[in-house]
Amino acid sequence: MFRVWYVLTFVAVFALLGGGCPLGTLPDSGTPVSNPDGGASSTSGGGSSSSTAGATQDNQDFEDQLTGLFPDCSESADGDDWRDEILRLVNVERERAGLSSVSHNQTLEDQATQYACELIHYDFFDHENPVTGTSLGDRAEDFEYDYYMIGENLAAGQPAPAQAMSDWMSSEGHRENILNAQFTELGVGVRTGGRFNTYWVQEFGQPRNP
């Protein structure tokens, strides 16, 4: 059984996010969140202390930090291929819809990867971490991603990229994020561990200064 969840975030307004959804069902829609003035509007308490975010860092350093913070969260042997395939499949769907492709963004990938580890380590499935209280906007701030708009899709339990994409595209809200013409960048996180074994996170963005 699989889980999917999405949110489109306009941080200057607000984010309305529900709890986890039962396996095999789709969640209610998230609430749009944008950031016309730059920077996230607020940071919830407790979230920054466990972040590995900051300036661009070496991939191995980032992986080492994740291992230290979240020892039960692992990189799949197919991780690089799976991330590339999710990006490719997103752009296939966007091309079909007559939209421009999104490009890979390493900051968004790091943000997505760490959040996948949080889902595993804290054993939850939601756009807000119930332990740290941090939301999508807070995570973008932690990772210093300066944006006009960001969006997030979550999935868990799918054994391969094609299944994760199929589930997202079968859900109106997830599909809207994938086919949102305003998004120009994407970072994909894929990690293994936890009760669903494989966790998928898409972080979409429109940067303020591309």
PDB file of C-alpha atoms in Angstrom:
ATOM      1  CA  MET A   1       0.000   0.000   0.000  1.00  0.00           C
ATOM      2  CA  PHE A   2       1.156   3.509  -0.800  1.00  0.00           C
ATOM      3  CA  ARG A   3       0.801   7.051   0.478  1.00  0.00           C
ATOM      4  CA  VAL A   4       0.806  10.316  -1.456  1.00  0.00           C
ATOM      5  CA  TRP A   5       0.502  13.906  -0.264  1.00  0.00           C
ATOM      6  CA  TYR A   6       1.168  17.324  -1.759  1.00  0.00           C
ATOM      7  CA  VAL A   7       1.240  21.006  -0.899  1.00  0.00           C
ATOM      8  CA  LEU A   8       1.675  24.181  -2.935  1.00  0.00           C
ATOM      9  CA  THR A   9       3.048  26.890  -0.711  1.00  0.00           C
ATOM     10  CA  PHE A  10       2.767  30.679  -0.813  1.00  0.00           C
ATOM     11  CA  VAL A  11       4.491  31.439   2.479  1.00  0.00           C
ATOM     12  CA  ALA A  12       3.506  35.095   2.577  1.00  0.00           C
ATOM     13  CA  VAL A  13      -0.108  33.971   2.853  1.00  0.00           C
ATOM     14  CA  PHE A  14      -0.241  30.796   4.961  1.00  0.00           C
ATOM     15  CA  ALA A  15      -0.039  27.043   4.699  1.00  0.00           C
ATOM     16  CA  LEU A  16      -2.919  24.783   5.676  1.00  0.00           C
ATOM     17  CA  LEU A  17      -1.762  21.222   6.031  1.00  0.00           C
ATOM     18  CA  GLY A  18      -3.663  18.256   7.383  1.00  0.00           C
ATOM     19  CA  GLY A  19      -2.462  15.137   9.111  1.00  0.00           C
ATOM     20  CA  GLY A  20      -1.370  11.933   7.433  1.00  0.00           C
ATOM     21  CA  CYS A  21      -3.707  10.087   5.114  1.00  0.00           C
ATOM     22  CA  PRO A  22      -4.759   6.448   5.267  1.00  0.00           C
ATOM     23  CA  LEU A  23      -2.971   4.148   2.872  1.00  0.00           C
ATOM     24  CA  GLY A  24      -4.636   3.830  -0.493  1.00  0.00           C
ATOM     25  CA  THR A  25      -6.506   7.145  -0.256  1.00  0.00           C
ATOM     26  CA  LEU A  26      -5.687  10.650  -1.459  1.00  0.00           C
ATOM     27  CA  PRO A  27      -5.453  13.598   0.932  1.00  0.00           C
ATOM     28  CA  ASP A  28      -7.360  16.845   0.740  1.00  0.00           C
ATOM     29  CA  SER A  29      -5.797  19.714  -1.159  1.00  0.00           C
ATOM     30  CA  GLY A  30      -3.034  21.757   0.374  1.00  0.00           C
ATOM     31  CA  THR A  31      -3.079  25.555   0.370  1.00  0.00           C
ATOM     32  CA  PRO A  32      -1.067  27.743  -2.035  1.00  0.00           C
ATOM     33  CA  VAL A  33       1.960  29.451  -0.517  1.00  0.00           C
ATOM     34  CA  SER A  34       4.090  32.177  -2.188  1.00  0.00           C
ATOM     35  CA  ASN A  35       6.764  34.573  -1.100  1.00  0.00           C
ATOM     36  CA  PRO A  36       6.650  37.878  -2.975  1.00  0.00           C
ATOM     37  CA  ASP A  37       8.796  39.734  -0.443  1.00  0.00           C
ATOM     38  CA  GLY A  38      11.658  37.238  -0.243  1.00  0.00           C
ATOM     39  CA  GLY A  39      12.520  34.802   2.522  1.00  0.00           C
ATOM     40  CA  ALA A  40      10.113  32.651   4.497  1.00  0.00           C
ATOM     41  CA  SER A  41       7.559  34.481   6.600  1.00  0.00           C
ATOM     42  CA  SER A  42       8.339  32.660   9.836  1.00  0.00           C
ATOM     43  CA  THR A  43      10.228  29.771  11.357  1.00  0.00           C
ATOM     44  CA  SER A  44       8.474  27.381  13.709  1.00  0.00           C
ATOM     45  CA  GLY A  45      10.296  26.503  16.882  1.00  0.00           C
ATOM     46  CA  GLY A  46      12.627  23.552  17.111  1.00  0.00           C
ATOM     47  CA  GLY A  47      13.213  22.910  13.438  1.00  0.00           C
ATOM     48  CA  SER A  48      16.578  24.468  12.751  1.00  0.00           C
ATOM     49  CA  SER A  49      18.623  22.571  15.301  1.00  0.00           C
ATOM     50  CA  SER A  50      18.610  19.327  13.313  1.00  0.00           C
ATOM     51  CA  SER A  51      19.043  20.889   9.885  1.00  0.00           C
ATOM     52  CA  THR A  52      22.102  20.226   7.769  1.00  0.00           C
ATOM     53  CA  ALA A  53      21.190  23.231   5.637  1.00  0.00           C
ATOM     54  CA  GLY A  54      23.236  26.258   4.763  1.00  0.00           C
ATOM     55  CA  ALA A  55      25.628  27.110   1.999  1.00  0.00           C
ATOM     56  CA  THR A  56      26.205  24.611  -0.798  1.00  0.00           C
ATOM     57  CA  GLN A  57      28.257  21.750   0.569  1.00  0.00           C
ATOM     58  CA  ASP A  58      30.030  18.685  -0.711  1.00  0.00           C
ATOM     59  CA  ASN A  59      27.640  15.799  -1.371  1.00  0.00           C
ATOM     60  CA  GLN A  60      29.614  13.430   0.851  1.00  0.00           C
ATOM     61  CA  ASP A  61      29.638  15.947   3.694  1.00  0.00           C
ATOM     62  CA  PHE A  62      25.883  16.305   3.370  1.00  0.00           C
ATOM     63  CA  GLU A  63      25.422  12.529   3.329  1.00  0.00           C
ATOM     64  CA  ASP A  64      27.642  12.154   6.403  1.00  0.00           C
ATOM     65  CA  GLN A  65      25.600  14.755   8.267  1.00  0.00           C
ATOM     66  CA  LEU A  66      22.353  13.014   7.333  1.00  0.00           C
ATOM     67  CA  THR A  67      23.739   9.694   8.554  1.00  0.00           C
ATOM     68  CA  GLY A  68      24.655  11.259  11.878  1.00  0.00           C
ATOM     69  CA  LEU A  69      21.252  12.896  12.347  1.00  0.00           C
ATOM     70  CA  PHE A  70      19.094  10.126  10.873  1.00  0.00           C
ATOM     71  CA  PRO A  71      20.908   6.768  11.138  1.00  0.00           C
ATOM     72  CA  ASP A  72      17.759   4.866  10.105  1.00  0.00           C
ATOM     73  CA  CYS A  73      17.548   6.731   6.773  1.00  0.00           C
ATOM     74  CA  SER A  74      19.586   5.233   3.918  1.00  0.00           C
ATOM     75  CA  GLU A  75      20.490   6.078   0.356  1.00  0.00           C
ATOM     76  CA  SER A  76      19.249   3.477  -2.117  1.00  0.00           C
ATOM     77  CA  ALA A  77      21.758   1.836  -4.423  1.00  0.00           C
ATOM     78  CA  ASP A  78      19.550   3.175  -7.233  1.00  0.00           C
ATOM     79  CA  GLY A  79      19.164   6.623  -5.691  1.00  0.00           C
ATOM     80  CA  ASP A  80      20.921   8.642  -8.399  1.00  0.00           C
ATOM     81  CA  ASP A  81      19.107   6.824 -11.195  1.00  0.00           C
ATOM     82  CA  TRP A  82      15.744   7.147  -9.434  1.00  0.00           C
ATOM     83  CA  ARG A  83      16.142  10.890  -8.883  1.00  0.00           C
ATOM     84  CA  ASP A  84      17.115  11.373 -12.515  1.00  0.00           C
ATOM     85  CA  GLU A  85      14.150   9.288 -13.633  1.00  0.00           C
ATOM     86  CA  ILE A  86      11.654  11.262 -11.551  1.00  0.00           C
ATOM     87  CA  LEU A  87      12.981  14.479 -13.085  1.00  0.00           C
ATOM     88  CA  ARG A  88      12.746  12.964 -16.564  1.00  0.00           C
ATOM     89  CA  LEU A  89       9.191  11.738 -15.997  1.00  0.00           C
ATOM     90  CA  VAL A  90       8.113  15.122 -14.640  1.00  0.00           C
ATOM     91  CA  ASN A  91       9.410  16.776 -17.798  1.00  0.00           C
ATOM     92  CA  VAL A  92       7.720  14.183 -19.994  1.00  0.00           C
ATOM     93  CA  GLU A  93       4.399  15.115 -18.390  1.00  0.00           C
ATOM     94  CA  ARG A  94       5.121  18.829 -18.673  1.00  0.00           C
ATOM     95  CA  GLU A  95       6.037  18.479 -22.345  1.00  0.00           C
ATOM     96  CA  ARG A  96       2.763  16.661 -22.990  1.00  0.00           C
ATOM     97  CA  ALA A  97       0.958  19.596 -21.394  1.00  0.00           C
ATOM     98  CA  GLY A  98       2.874  22.116 -23.503  1.00  0.00           C
ATOM     99  CA  LEU A  99       4.897  23.424 -20.559  1.00  0.00           C
ATOM    100  CA  SER A 100       8.561  24.261 -20.205  1.00  0.00           C
ATOM    101  CA  SER A 101      10.796  21.722 -18.492  1.00  0.00           C
ATOM    102  CA  VAL A 102      11.926  22.140 -14.918  1.00  0.00           C
ATOM    103  CA  SER A 103      15.652  21.962 -14.236  1.00  0.00           C
ATOM    104  CA  HIS A 104      17.473  20.189 -11.436  1.00  0.00           C
ATOM    105  CA  ASN A 105      18.284  22.292  -8.386  1.00  0.00           C
ATOM    106  CA  GLN A 106      20.735  20.886  -5.846  1.00  0.00           C
ATOM    107  CA  THR A 107      19.463  22.984  -2.945  1.00  0.00           C
ATOM    108  CA  LEU A 108      15.933  21.690  -3.484  1.00  0.00           C
ATOM    109  CA  GLU A 109      17.317  18.155  -3.791  1.00  0.00           C
ATOM    110  CA  ASP A 110      19.118  18.476  -0.469  1.00  0.00           C
ATOM    111  CA  GLN A 111      15.955  19.879   1.114  1.00  0.00           C
ATOM    112  CA  ALA A 112      13.886  17.007  -0.296  1.00  0.00           C
ATOM    113  CA  THR A 113      16.425  14.412   0.798  1.00  0.00           C
ATOM    114  CA  GLN A 114      16.592  15.660   4.358  1.00  0.00           C
ATOM    115  CA  TYR A 115      12.803  15.779   4.572  1.00  0.00           C
ATOM    116  CA  ALA A 116      12.570  12.187   3.359  1.00  0.00           C
ATOM    117  CA  CYS A 117      14.907  11.310   6.236  1.00  0.00           C
ATOM    118  CA  GLU A 118      12.687  13.217   8.671  1.00  0.00           C
ATOM    119  CA  LEU A 119       9.645  11.252   7.474  1.00  0.00           C
ATOM    120  CA  ILE A 120      11.521   8.025   8.167  1.00  0.00           C
ATOM    121  CA  HIS A 121      13.244   8.991  11.404  1.00  0.00           C
ATOM    122  CA  TYR A 122      10.227  10.575  13.114  1.00  0.00           C
ATOM    123  CA  ASP A 123       7.758   8.078  11.613  1.00  0.00           C
ATOM    124  CA  PHE A 124       5.141  10.454  10.186  1.00  0.00           C
ATOM    125  CA  PHE A 125       3.700  11.353   6.773  1.00  0.00           C
ATOM    126  CA  ASP A 126       2.711  14.986   6.446  1.00  0.00           C
ATOM    127  CA  HIS A 127       3.987  18.328   5.131  1.00  0.00           C
ATOM    128  CA  GLU A 128       4.521  19.564   8.678  1.00  0.00           C
ATOM    129  CA  ASN A 129       6.953  17.774  10.950  1.00  0.00           C
ATOM    130  CA  PRO A 130       4.964  17.090  14.144  1.00  0.00           C
ATOM    131  CA  VAL A 131       8.153  16.782  16.206  1.00  0.00           C
ATOM    132  CA  THR A 132       9.964  19.961  15.127  1.00  0.00           C
ATOM    133  CA  GLY A 133       6.862  21.883  14.039  1.00  0.00           C
ATOM    134  CA  THR A 134       8.528  22.963  10.802  1.00  0.00           C
ATOM    135  CA  SER A 135       6.639  23.476   7.540  1.00  0.00           C
ATOM    136  CA  LEU A 136       7.664  23.648   3.891  1.00  0.00           C
ATOM    137  CA  GLY A 137       8.370  27.371   4.169  1.00  0.00           C
ATOM    138  CA  ASP A 138      10.561  26.801   7.205  1.00  0.00           C
ATOM    139  CA  ARG A 139      12.556  24.140   5.365  1.00  0.00           C
ATOM    140  CA  ALA A 140      13.129  26.466   2.433  1.00  0.00           C
ATOM    141  CA  GLU A 141      14.386  29.108   4.841  1.00  0.00           C
ATOM    142  CA  ASP A 142      16.687  26.609   6.548  1.00  0.00           C
ATOM    143  CA  PHE A 143      18.175  25.666   3.188  1.00  0.00           C
ATOM    144  CA  GLU A 144      18.429  29.316   2.118  1.00  0.00           C
ATOM    145  CA  TYR A 145      16.251  28.784  -0.954  1.00  0.00           C
ATOM    146  CA  ASP A 146      14.990  32.264  -1.911  1.00  0.00           C
ATOM    147  CA  TYR A 147      11.762  31.766  -3.838  1.00  0.00           C
ATOM    148  CA  TYR A 148       8.597  33.259  -5.244  1.00  0.00           C
ATOM    149  CA  MET A 149       6.793  29.934  -4.991  1.00  0.00           C
ATOM    150  CA  ILE A 150       7.507  26.435  -3.755  1.00  0.00           C
ATOM    151  CA  GLY A 151       5.508  23.208  -3.781  1.00  0.00           C
ATOM    152  CA  GLU A 152       5.979  19.749  -2.361  1.00  0.00           C
ATOM    153  CA  ASN A 153       4.742  16.267  -3.268  1.00  0.00           C
ATOM    154  CA  LEU A 154       5.225  13.286  -0.963  1.00  0.00           C
ATOM    155  CA  ALA A 155       4.858   9.568  -1.612  1.00  0.00           C
ATOM    156  CA  ALA A 156       5.793   6.440   0.317  1.00  0.00           C
ATOM    157  CA  GLY A 157       5.869   2.730  -0.388  1.00  0.00           C
ATOM    158  CA  GLN A 158       6.215   2.847  -4.166  1.00  0.00           C
ATOM    159  CA  PRO A 159       9.047   0.517  -5.256  1.00  0.00           C
ATOM    160  CA  ALA A 160      10.116   2.464  -8.354  1.00  0.00           C
ATOM    161  CA  PRO A 161       9.901   5.944  -9.929  1.00  0.00           C
ATOM    162  CA  ALA A 162       7.213   4.963 -12.435  1.00  0.00           C
ATOM    163  CA  GLN A 163       4.831   3.913  -9.657  1.00  0.00           C
ATOM    164  CA  ALA A 164       5.476   7.053  -7.611  1.00  0.00           C
ATOM    165  CA  MET A 165       4.838   9.235 -10.666  1.00  0.00           C
ATOM    166  CA  SER A 166       1.725   7.260 -11.587  1.00  0.00           C
ATOM    167  CA  ASP A 167       0.287   7.797  -8.114  1.00  0.00           C
ATOM    168  CA  TRP A 168       1.104  11.509  -8.166  1.00  0.00           C
ATOM    169  CA  MET A 169      -0.372  11.997 -11.623  1.00  0.00           C
ATOM    170  CA  SER A 170      -3.534  10.151 -10.552  1.00  0.00           C
ATOM    171  CA  SER A 171      -4.114  12.748  -7.816  1.00  0.00           C
ATOM    172  CA  GLU A 172      -5.400  16.189  -8.777  1.00  0.00           C
ATOM    173  CA  GLY A 173      -3.316  18.132  -6.282  1.00  0.00           C
ATOM    174  CA  HIS A 174      -0.056  16.315  -6.994  1.00  0.00           C
ATOM    175  CA  ARG A 175      -0.647  16.624 -10.719  1.00  0.00           C
ATOM    176  CA  GLU A 176      -1.244  20.370 -10.355  1.00  0.00           C
ATOM    177  CA  ASN A 177       2.173  20.768  -8.739  1.00  0.00           C
ATOM    178  CA  ILE A 178       3.842  18.718 -11.469  1.00  0.00           C
ATOM    179  CA  LEU A 179       2.072  20.700 -14.198  1.00  0.00           C
ATOM    180  CA  ASN A 180       2.331  24.140 -12.607  1.00  0.00           C
ATOM    181  CA  ALA A 181       3.722  26.437 -15.295  1.00  0.00           C
ATOM    182  CA  GLN A 182       5.261  28.760 -12.693  1.00  0.00           C
ATOM    183  CA  PHE A 183       7.684  26.171 -11.384  1.00  0.00           C
ATOM    184  CA  THR A 184      11.100  26.185 -13.051  1.00  0.00           C
ATOM    185  CA  GLU A 185      13.193  23.998 -10.725  1.00  0.00           C
ATOM    186  CA  LEU A 186      12.892  20.631  -9.022  1.00  0.00           C
ATOM    187  CA  GLY A 187      14.764  18.688  -6.395  1.00  0.00           C
ATOM    188  CA  VAL A 188      13.968  15.025  -5.727  1.00  0.00           C
ATOM    189  CA  GLY A 189      14.669  13.112  -2.534  1.00  0.00           C
ATOM    190  CA  VAL A 190      14.505   9.318  -2.378  1.00  0.00           C
ATOM    191  CA  ARG A 191      15.450   7.453   0.793  1.00  0.00           C
ATOM    192  CA  THR A 192      14.881   3.998   2.229  1.00  0.00           C
ATOM    193  CA  GLY A 193      13.906   2.955   5.735  1.00  0.00           C
ATOM    194  CA  GLY A 194      10.921   3.255   8.010  1.00  0.00           C
ATOM    195  CA  ARG A 195       7.577   1.510   7.807  1.00  0.00           C
ATOM    196  CA  PHE A 196       7.056   2.145   4.063  1.00  0.00           C
ATOM    197  CA  ASN A 197      10.617   1.273   3.024  1.00  0.00           C
ATOM    198  CA  THR A 198      10.905   3.874   0.232  1.00  0.00           C
ATOM    199  CA  TYR A 199      10.048   7.565   0.604  1.00  0.00           C
ATOM    200  CA  TRP A 200       9.776  10.016  -2.303  1.00  0.00           C
ATOM    201  CA  VAL A 201       9.825  13.815  -1.984  1.00  0.00           C
ATOM    202  CA  GLN A 202       9.502  16.366  -4.791  1.00  0.00           C
ATOM    203  CA  GLU A 203      10.385  20.000  -4.027  1.00  0.00           C
ATOM    204  CA  PHE A 204       9.316  22.385  -6.802  1.00  0.00           C
ATOM    205  CA  GLY A 205      10.452  25.986  -6.911  1.00  0.00           C
ATOM    206  CA  GLN A 206      10.403  29.278  -8.698  1.00  0.00           C
ATOM    207  CA  PRO A 207      13.476  31.172  -7.458  1.00  0.00           C
ATOM    208  CA  ARG A 208      13.528  34.912  -6.934  1.00  0.00           C
ATOM    209  CA  ASN A 209      16.921  35.226  -8.618  1.00  0.00           C
ATOM    210  CA  PRO A 210      17.263  32.460 -11.246  1.00  0.00           C
TER     211      PRO A 210
END
